[in-house]
Short mmCIF file of C-alpha atoms in Angstrom, two decimals:
data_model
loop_
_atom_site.label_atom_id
_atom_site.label_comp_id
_atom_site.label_asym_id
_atom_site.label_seq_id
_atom_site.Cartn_x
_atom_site.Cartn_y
_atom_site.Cartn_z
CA UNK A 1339 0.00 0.00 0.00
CA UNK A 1340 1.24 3.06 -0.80
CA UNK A 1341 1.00 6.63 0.99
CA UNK A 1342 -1.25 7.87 -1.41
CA UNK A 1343 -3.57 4.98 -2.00
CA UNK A 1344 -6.90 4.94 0.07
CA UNK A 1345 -8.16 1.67 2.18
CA UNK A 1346 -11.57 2.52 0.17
CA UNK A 1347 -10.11 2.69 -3.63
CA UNK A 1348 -10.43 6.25 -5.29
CA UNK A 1349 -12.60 8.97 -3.29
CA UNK A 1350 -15.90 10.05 -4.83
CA UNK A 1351 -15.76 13.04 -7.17
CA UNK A 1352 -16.98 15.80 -4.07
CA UNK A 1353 -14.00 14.75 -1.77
CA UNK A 1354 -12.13 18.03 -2.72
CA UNK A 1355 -15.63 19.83 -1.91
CA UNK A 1356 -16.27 18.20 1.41
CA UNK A 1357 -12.71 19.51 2.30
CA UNK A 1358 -13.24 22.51 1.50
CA UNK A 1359 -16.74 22.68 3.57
CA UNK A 1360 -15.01 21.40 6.53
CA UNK A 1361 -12.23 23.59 6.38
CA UNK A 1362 -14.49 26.43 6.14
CA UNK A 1363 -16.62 25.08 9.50
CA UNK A 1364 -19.68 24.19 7.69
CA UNK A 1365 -21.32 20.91 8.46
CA UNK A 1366 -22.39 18.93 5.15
CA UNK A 1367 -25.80 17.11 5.36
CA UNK A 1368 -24.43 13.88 4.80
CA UNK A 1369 -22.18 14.14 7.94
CA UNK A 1370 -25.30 15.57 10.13
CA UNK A 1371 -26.45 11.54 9.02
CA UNK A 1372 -23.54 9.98 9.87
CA UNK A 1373 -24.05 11.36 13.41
CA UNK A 1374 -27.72 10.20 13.67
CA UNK A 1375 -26.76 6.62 12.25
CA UNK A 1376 -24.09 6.81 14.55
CA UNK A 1377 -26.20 7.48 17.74
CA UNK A 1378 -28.24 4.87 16.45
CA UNK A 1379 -26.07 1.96 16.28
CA UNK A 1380 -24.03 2.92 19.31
CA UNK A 1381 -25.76 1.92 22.67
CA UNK A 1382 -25.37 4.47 25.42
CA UNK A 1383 -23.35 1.80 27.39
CA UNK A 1384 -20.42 2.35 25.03
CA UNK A 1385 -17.64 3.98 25.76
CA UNK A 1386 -18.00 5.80 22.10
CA UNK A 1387 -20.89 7.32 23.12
CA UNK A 1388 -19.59 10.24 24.85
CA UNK A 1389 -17.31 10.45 21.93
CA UNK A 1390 -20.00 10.88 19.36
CA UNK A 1391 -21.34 13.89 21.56
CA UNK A 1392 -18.06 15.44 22.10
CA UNK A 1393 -17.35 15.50 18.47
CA UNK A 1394 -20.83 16.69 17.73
CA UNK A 1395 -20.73 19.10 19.81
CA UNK A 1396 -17.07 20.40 18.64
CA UNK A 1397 -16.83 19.93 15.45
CA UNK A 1398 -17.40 23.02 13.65
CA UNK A 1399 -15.26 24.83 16.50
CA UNK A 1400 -12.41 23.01 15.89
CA UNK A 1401 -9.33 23.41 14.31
CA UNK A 1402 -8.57 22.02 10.98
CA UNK A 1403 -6.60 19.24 11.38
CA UNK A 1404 -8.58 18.00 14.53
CA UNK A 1405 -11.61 18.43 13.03
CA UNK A 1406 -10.98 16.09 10.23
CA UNK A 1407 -9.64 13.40 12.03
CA UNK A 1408 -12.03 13.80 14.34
CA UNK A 1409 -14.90 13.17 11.53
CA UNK A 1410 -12.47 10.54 10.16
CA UNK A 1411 -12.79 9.12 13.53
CA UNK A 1412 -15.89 9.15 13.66
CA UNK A 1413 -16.89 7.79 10.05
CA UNK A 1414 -15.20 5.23 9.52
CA UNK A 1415 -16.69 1.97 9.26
CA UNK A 1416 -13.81 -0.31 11.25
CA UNK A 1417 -11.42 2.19 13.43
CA UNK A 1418 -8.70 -0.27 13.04
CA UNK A 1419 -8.86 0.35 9.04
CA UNK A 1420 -7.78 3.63 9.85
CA UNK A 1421 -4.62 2.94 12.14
CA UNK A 1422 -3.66 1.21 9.01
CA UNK A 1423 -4.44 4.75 6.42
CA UNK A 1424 -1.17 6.89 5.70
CA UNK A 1425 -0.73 9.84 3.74
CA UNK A 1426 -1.90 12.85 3.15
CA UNK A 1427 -5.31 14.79 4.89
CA UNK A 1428 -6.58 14.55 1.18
CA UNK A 1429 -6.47 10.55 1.42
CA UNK A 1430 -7.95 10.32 5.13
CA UNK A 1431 -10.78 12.53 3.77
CA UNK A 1432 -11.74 10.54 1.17
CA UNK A 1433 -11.51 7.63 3.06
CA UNK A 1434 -13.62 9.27 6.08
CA UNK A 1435 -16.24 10.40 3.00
CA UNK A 1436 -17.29 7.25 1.52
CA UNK A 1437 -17.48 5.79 4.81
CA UNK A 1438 -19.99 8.45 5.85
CA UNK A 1439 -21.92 7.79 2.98
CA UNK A 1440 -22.19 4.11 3.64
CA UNK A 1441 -23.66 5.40 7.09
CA UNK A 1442 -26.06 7.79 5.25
CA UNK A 1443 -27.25 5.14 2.81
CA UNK A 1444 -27.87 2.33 5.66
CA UNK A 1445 -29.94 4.57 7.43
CA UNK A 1446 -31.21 7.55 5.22
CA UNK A 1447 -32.79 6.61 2.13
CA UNK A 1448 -34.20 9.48 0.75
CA UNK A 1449 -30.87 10.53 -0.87
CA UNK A 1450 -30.47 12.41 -3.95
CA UNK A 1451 -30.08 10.59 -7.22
CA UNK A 1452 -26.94 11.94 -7.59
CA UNK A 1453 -25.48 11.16 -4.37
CA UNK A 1454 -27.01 7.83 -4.55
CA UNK A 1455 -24.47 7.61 -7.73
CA UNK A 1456 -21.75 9.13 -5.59
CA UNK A 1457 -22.01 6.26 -3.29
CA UNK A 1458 -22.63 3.57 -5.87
CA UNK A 1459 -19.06 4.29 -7.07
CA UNK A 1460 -17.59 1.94 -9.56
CA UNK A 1461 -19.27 -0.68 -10.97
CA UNK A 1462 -17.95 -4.15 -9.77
CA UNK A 1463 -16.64 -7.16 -11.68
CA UNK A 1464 -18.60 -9.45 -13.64
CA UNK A 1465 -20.07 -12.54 -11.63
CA UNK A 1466 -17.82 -15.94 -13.01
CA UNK A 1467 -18.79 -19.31 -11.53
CA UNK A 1468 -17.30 -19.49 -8.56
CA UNK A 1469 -18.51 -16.89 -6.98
CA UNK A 1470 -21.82 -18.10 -8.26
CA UNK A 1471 -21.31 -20.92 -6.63
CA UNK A 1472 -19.88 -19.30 -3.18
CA UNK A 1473 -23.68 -17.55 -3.83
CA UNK A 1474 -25.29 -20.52 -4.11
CA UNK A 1475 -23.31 -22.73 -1.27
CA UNK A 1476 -23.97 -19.40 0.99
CA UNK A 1477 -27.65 -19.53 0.43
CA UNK A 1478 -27.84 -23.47 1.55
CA UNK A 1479 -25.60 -22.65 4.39
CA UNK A 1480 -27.93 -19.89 5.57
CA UNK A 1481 -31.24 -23.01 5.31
CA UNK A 1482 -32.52 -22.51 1.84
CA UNK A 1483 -32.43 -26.09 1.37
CA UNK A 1484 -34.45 -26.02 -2.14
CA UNK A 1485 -34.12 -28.12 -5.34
CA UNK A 1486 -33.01 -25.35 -7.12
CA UNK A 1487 -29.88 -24.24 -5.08
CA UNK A 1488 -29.27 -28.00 -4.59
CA UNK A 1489 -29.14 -28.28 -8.74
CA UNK A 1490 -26.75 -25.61 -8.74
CA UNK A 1491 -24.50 -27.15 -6.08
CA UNK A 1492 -24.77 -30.23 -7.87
CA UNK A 1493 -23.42 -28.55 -11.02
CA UNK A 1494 -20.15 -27.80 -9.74
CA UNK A 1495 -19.15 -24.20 -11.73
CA UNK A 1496 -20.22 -25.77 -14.96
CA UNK A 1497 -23.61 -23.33 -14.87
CA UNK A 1498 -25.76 -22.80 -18.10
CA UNK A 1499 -26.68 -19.25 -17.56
CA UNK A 1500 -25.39 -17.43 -14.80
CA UNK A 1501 -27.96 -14.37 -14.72
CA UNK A 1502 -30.62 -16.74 -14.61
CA UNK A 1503 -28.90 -18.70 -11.67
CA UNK A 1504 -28.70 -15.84 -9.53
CA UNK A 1505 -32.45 -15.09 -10.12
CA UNK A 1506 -33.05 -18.08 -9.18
CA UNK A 1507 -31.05 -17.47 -5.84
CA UNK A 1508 -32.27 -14.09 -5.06
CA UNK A 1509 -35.68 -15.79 -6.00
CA UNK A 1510 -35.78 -18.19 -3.49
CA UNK A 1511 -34.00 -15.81 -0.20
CA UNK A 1512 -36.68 -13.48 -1.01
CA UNK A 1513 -38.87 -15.63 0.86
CA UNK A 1514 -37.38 -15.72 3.46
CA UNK A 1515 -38.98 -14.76 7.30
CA UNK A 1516 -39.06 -14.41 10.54
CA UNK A 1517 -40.38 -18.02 11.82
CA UNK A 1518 -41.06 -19.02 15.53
CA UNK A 1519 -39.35 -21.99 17.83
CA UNK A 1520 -42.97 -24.04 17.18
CA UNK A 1521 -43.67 -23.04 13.55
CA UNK A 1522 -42.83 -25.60 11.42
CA UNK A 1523 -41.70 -24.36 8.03
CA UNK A 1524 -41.15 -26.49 4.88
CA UNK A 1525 -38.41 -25.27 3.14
CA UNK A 1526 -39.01 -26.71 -0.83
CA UNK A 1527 -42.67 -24.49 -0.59
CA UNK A 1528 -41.75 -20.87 -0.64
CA UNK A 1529 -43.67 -17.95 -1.95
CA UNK A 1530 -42.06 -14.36 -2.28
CA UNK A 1531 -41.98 -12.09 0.34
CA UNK A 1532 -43.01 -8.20 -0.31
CA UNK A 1533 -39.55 -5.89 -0.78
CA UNK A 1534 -39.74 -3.80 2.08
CA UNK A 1535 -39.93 -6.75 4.70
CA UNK A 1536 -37.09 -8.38 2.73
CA UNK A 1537 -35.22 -4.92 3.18
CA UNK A 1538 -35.78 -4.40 6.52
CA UNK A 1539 -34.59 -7.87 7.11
CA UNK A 1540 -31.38 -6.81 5.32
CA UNK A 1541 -31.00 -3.80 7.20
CA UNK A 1542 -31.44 -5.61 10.52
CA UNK A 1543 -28.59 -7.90 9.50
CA UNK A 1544 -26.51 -4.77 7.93
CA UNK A 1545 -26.75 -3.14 11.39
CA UNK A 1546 -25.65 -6.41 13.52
CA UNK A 1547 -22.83 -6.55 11.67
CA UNK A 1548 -22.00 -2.85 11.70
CA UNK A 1549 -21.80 -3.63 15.33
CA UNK A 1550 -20.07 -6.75 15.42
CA UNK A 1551 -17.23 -5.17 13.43
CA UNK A 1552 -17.27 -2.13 15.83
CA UNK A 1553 -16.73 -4.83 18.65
CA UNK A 1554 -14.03 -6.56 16.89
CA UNK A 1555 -12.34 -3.19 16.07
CA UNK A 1556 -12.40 -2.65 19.53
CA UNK A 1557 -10.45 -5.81 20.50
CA UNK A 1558 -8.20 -4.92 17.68
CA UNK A 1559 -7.64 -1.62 19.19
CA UNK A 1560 -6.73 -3.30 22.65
CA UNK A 1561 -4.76 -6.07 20.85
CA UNK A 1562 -2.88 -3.09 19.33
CA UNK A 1563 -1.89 -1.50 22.36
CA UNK A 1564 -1.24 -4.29 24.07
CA UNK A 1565 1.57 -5.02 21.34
CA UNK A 1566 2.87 -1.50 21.71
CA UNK A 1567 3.27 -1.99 25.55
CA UNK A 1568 5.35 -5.18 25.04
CA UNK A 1569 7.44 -3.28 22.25
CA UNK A 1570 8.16 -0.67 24.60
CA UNK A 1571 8.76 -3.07 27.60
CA UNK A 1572 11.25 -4.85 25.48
CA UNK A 1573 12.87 -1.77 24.35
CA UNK A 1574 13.46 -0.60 27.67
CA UNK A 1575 14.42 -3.71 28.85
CA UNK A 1576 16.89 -4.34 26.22
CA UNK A 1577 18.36 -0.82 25.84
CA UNK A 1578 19.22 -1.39 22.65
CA UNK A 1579 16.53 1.08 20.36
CA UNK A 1580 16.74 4.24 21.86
CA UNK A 1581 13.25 5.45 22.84
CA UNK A 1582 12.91 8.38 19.15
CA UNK A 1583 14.05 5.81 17.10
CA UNK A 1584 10.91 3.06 18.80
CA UNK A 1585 8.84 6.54 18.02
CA UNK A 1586 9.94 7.03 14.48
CA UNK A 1587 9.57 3.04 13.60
CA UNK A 1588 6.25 2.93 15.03
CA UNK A 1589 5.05 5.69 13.37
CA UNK A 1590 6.95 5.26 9.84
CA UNK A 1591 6.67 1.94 9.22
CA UNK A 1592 9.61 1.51 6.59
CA UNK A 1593 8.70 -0.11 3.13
CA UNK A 1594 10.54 -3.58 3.76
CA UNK A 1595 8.26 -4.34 6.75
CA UNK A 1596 5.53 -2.97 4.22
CA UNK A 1597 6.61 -6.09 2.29
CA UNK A 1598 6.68 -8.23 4.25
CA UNK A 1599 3.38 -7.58 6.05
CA UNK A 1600 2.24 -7.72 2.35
CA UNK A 1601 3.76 -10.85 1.83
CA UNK A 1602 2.48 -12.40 4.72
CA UNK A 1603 -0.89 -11.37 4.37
CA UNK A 1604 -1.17 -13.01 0.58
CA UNK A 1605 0.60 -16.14 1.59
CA UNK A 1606 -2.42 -16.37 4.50
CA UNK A 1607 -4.72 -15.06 2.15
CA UNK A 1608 -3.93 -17.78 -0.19
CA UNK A 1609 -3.76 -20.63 2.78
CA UNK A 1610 -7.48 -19.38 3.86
CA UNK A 1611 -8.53 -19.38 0.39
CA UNK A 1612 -6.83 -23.45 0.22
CA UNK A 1613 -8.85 -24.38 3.25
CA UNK A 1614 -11.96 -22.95 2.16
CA UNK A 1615 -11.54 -24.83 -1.53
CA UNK A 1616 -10.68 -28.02 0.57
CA UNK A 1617 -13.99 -27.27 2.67
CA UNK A 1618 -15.87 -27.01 0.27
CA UNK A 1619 -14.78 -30.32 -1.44
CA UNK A 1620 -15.47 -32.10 1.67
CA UNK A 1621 -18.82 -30.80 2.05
CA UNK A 1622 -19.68 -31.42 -1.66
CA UNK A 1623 -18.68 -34.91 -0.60
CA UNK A 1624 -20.43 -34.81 2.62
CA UNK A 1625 -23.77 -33.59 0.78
CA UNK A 1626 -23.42 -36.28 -1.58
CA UNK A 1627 -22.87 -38.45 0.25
CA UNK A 1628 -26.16 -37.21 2.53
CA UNK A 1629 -28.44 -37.23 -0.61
CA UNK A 1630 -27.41 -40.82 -1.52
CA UNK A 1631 -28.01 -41.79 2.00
CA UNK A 1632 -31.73 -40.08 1.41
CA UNK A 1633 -32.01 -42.27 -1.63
CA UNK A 1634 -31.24 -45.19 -0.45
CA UNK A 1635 -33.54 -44.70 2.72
CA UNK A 1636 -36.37 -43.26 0.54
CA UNK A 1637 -35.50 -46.75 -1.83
CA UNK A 1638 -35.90 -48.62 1.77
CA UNK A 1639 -39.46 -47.04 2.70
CA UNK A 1640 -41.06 -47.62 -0.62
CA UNK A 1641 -39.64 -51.71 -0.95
CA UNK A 1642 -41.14 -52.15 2.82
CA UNK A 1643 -44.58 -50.62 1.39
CA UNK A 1644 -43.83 -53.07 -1.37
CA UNK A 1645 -43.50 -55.93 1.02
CA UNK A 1646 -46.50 -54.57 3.01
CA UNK A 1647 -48.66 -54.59 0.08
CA UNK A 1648 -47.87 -57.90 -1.37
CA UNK A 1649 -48.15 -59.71 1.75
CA UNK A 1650 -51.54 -58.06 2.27
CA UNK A 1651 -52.36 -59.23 -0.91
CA UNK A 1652 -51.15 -62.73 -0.62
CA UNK A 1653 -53.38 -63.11 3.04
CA UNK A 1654 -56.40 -62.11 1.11
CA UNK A 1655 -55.47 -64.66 -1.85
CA UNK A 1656 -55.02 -67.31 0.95
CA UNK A 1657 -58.52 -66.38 2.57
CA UNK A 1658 -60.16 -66.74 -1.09
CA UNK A 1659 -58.51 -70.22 -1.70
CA UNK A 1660 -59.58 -71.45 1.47
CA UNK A 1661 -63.48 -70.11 0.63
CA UNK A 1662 -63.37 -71.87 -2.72
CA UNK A 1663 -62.12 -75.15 -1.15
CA UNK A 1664 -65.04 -74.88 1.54
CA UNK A 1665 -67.30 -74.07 -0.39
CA UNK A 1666 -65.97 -76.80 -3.09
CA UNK A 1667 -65.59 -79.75 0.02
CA UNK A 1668 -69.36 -79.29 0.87
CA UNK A 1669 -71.06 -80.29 -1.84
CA UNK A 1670 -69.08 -83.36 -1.88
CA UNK A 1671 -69.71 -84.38 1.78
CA UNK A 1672 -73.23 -83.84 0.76
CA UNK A 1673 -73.22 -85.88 -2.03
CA UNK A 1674 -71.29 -88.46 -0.39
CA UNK A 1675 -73.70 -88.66 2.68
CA UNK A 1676 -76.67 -88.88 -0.38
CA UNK A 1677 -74.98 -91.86 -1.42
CA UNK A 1678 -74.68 -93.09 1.79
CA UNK A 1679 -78.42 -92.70 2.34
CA UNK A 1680 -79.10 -94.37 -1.40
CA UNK A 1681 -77.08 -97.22 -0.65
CA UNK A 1682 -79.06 -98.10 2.47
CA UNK A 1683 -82.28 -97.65 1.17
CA UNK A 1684 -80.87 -99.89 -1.61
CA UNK A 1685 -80.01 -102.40 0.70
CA UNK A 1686 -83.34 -102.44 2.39
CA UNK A 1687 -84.52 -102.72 -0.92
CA UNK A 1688 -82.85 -106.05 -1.75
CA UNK A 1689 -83.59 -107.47 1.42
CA UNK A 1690 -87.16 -106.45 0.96
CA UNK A 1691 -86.87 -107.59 -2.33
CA UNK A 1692 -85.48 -111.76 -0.91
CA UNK A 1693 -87.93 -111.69 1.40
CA UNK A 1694 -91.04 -110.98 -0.84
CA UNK A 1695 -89.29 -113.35 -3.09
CA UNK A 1696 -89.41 -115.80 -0.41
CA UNK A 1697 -93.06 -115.01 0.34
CA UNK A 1698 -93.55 -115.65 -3.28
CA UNK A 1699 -92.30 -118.80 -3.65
CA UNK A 1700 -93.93 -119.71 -0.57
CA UNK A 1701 -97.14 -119.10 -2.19
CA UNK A 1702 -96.31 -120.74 -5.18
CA UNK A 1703 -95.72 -123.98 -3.29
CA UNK A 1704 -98.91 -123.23 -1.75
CA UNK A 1705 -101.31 -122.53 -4.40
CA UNK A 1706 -99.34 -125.99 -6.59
CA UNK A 1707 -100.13 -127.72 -3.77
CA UNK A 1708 -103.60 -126.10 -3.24
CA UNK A 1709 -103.99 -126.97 -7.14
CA UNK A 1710 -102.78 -130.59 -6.80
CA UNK A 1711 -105.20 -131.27 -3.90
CA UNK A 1712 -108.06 -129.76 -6.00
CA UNK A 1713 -106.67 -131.83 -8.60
CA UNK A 1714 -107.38 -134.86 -6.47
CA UNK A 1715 -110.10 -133.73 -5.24
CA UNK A 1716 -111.83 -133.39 -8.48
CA UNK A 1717 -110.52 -136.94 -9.90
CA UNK A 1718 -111.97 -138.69 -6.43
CA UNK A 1719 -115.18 -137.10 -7.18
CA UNK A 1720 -115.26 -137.85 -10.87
CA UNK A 1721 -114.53 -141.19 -9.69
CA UNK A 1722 -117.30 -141.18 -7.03
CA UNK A 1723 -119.57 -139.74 -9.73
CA UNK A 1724 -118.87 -142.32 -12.13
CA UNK A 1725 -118.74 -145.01 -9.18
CA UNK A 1726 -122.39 -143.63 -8.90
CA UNK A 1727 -123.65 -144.13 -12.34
CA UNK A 1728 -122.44 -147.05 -12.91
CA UNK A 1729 -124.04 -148.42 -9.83
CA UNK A 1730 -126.78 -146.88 -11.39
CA UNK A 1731 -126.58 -148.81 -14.37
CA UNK A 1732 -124.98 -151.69 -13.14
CA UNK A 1733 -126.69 -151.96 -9.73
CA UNK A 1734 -123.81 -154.14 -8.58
CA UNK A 1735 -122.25 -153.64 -5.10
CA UNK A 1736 -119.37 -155.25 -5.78
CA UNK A 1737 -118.57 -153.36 -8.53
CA UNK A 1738 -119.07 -150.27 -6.14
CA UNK A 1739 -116.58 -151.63 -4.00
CA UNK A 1740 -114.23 -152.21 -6.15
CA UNK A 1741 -114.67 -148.89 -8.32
CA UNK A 1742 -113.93 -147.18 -4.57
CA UNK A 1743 -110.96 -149.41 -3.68
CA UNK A 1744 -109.29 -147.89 -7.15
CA UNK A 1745 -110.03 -144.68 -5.80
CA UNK A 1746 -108.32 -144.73 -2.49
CA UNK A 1747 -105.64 -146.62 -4.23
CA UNK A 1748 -105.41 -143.26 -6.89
CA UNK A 1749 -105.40 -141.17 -3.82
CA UNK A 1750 -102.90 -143.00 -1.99
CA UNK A 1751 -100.61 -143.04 -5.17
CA UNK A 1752 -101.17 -139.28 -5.53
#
């Protein structure tokens, strides 16, 4: 860094303006906004509150030099940034400028278009892929667990359209809201939120931060003089740096330490940015490895519902099999006890049938005998009759004795 480049980049166009209004004891309007910001931000425990009223309260009165550093002091976003500033009034007002307009804009937005442009400044970079993908990796991070910004993670910086990416992105965060400890909120159904509650959101977050840094610079600060106390113990105890020459070091840096503290910065600039690209990897990896996980579980549910069903299924087949088979056996016991029944009755039948048989041939014998005897009968009367008339005609009573001696002798034959 050298002594005539600002922490901020190039000052806005008015810097040489604002000097000259503070040299000349007027006030501008954007540092009467600063202050209220200020006030704002800073709670009345701090010790920078009586600050902030000292300086308000002196600053036109002031001498020159004070009175810019004093508004420098004031303005400027992260007080360590400007232990680090060297050079000329001209570069610490410029510096102390765009900081006050960052104030201004947080907290005053009815700004002229103009100084809206002021603050704007240069127009950044063009968006590549990684930083898409930082975007991206950032939103997931912060819970917008959606398909989309999963897609995009899944991509890995080979993106189709970047614009429409970051749509998508800004898209989805817009919906984002203030949700309670027992509201449960389902984060692939989102609907867009209305722009000023997404803005005061942002400013919410814009101001915690503000603060956050102002606490950091704060332990910075004491850091920093905590290091100047052990320089100047070890000086003393040492004795070799005499005590102008600790001054002159401390306060003009030369340009090898410059360097080096250059040097060292990149090389841990480029170690963070290592670790964060290793990160990363690892929780591409881990998310991959989550999602197949998912997979495979979701894979799991819907084979045990598979299971489930089937079995189901094969219980009601089983029930239906054993219907048809009842309902199949009973008509055969029936029609086995039928024959049962038939063969019985048959039986009785037959013996029915022997014994009438029996009766039959029973009265067969009967009526032949009944026939032979009237057989008999009728030949012994014949024989009477015609013993009869021929004792009629004869009148001989031996020949009627002899005609009835062949008859009993007939009989006794028959």
């Amino acid at each position: 860094m050298t002594s005539e480049t600002p922490l901020y980049g190039a000052g806005p166009p008015n810097a040489s303006k604002s000097l000259n209004s503070l040299e000349n004891g007027a006030l501008p309007t954007h540092i009467e906004a600063c202050f209220e910001g200020a006030f704002e931000l800073v709670s009345e425990e701090s010790p920078f509150q009586g600050l902030l009223s000292q300086c308000s309260e002196q600053l036109v009165d002031c001498q020159r030099k004070k009175t810019t550093y004093l508004r420098i002091e004031l303005c400027v976003t992260v007080e360590l940034s400007r232990l680090g500033i060297r050079g000329s009034i001209i570069v610490h007002n410029g510096s102390g400028t765009r900081s006050t307009w960052l104030y201004a804009r947080r907290h005053f937005e009815d700004m002229p278009p103009e100084r809206e442009q002021i603050v704007v400044g240069y127009k950044p970079a063009g968006v590549d892929e990684m930083v898409l993908f930082d975007f991206a990796f950032f939103a997931h991070k912060l819970g917008f667990r959606t398909t989309e910004i999963e897609k995009l993670l899944q991509d890995q910086f080979h993106f189709e359209d970047i614009k429409s990416s970051i749509s998508v992105i800004t898209g989805v965060i817009e919906t984002a809201g203030l949700v309670s400890n027992n509201q449960a909120v389902n984060v692939d159904e989102h609907e867009p939120r209305p722009k000023h509650e997404a803005s005061i959101t942002l400013k919410q977050r814009e101001v915690e931060q503000v603060i956050r840094l102002e606490s950091l610079a704060a332990n910075e600060r004491k850091h920093y003089a905590r290091n100047t106390q052990l320089e100047q113990s070890r000086a003393d105890v040492g004795g070799e740096i005499r005590l102008d020459r600790v001054t002159t070091t401390i306060d003009q840096p030369t340009e090898d330490d410059d360097v080096s503290e250059t040097e060292r910065l990149l090389q841990v600039s480029a170690q963070l940015s290592e670790k964060q690209n290793e990160l990363n990897r690892l929780e591409g990896i881990e998310r991959n490895k989550r999602l197949v996980i998912r997979q495979l579980e979701e894979e799991e549910v819907r084979l045990r519902s598979s299971i489930h069903g089937l079995s189901i299924t094969v219980r009601a087949l089983t029930e239906d099999e054993q219907a048809k088979v009842d309902s199949i056996a009973s008509p055969k016991e029936q029609q086995h006890s039928t024959n049962n029944k038939l063969v019985e009755k048959e039986m009785r039948l037959r013996q029915n049938i022997d014994l009438l048989e029996v009766c039959r041939e029973r009265l067969e014998a009967d009526i032949k005998a009944a026939t032979e005897e009237k057989d008999i009968l009728s030949h012994a009367l014949l024989a009477e009759k015609q013993i009869v008339n021929s004792t009629d005609m004869r009148g001989g009573s031996q020949d009627i004795d002899e005609l009835r001696s062949d008859a009993n002798l007939w009989r006794t034959y028959h």
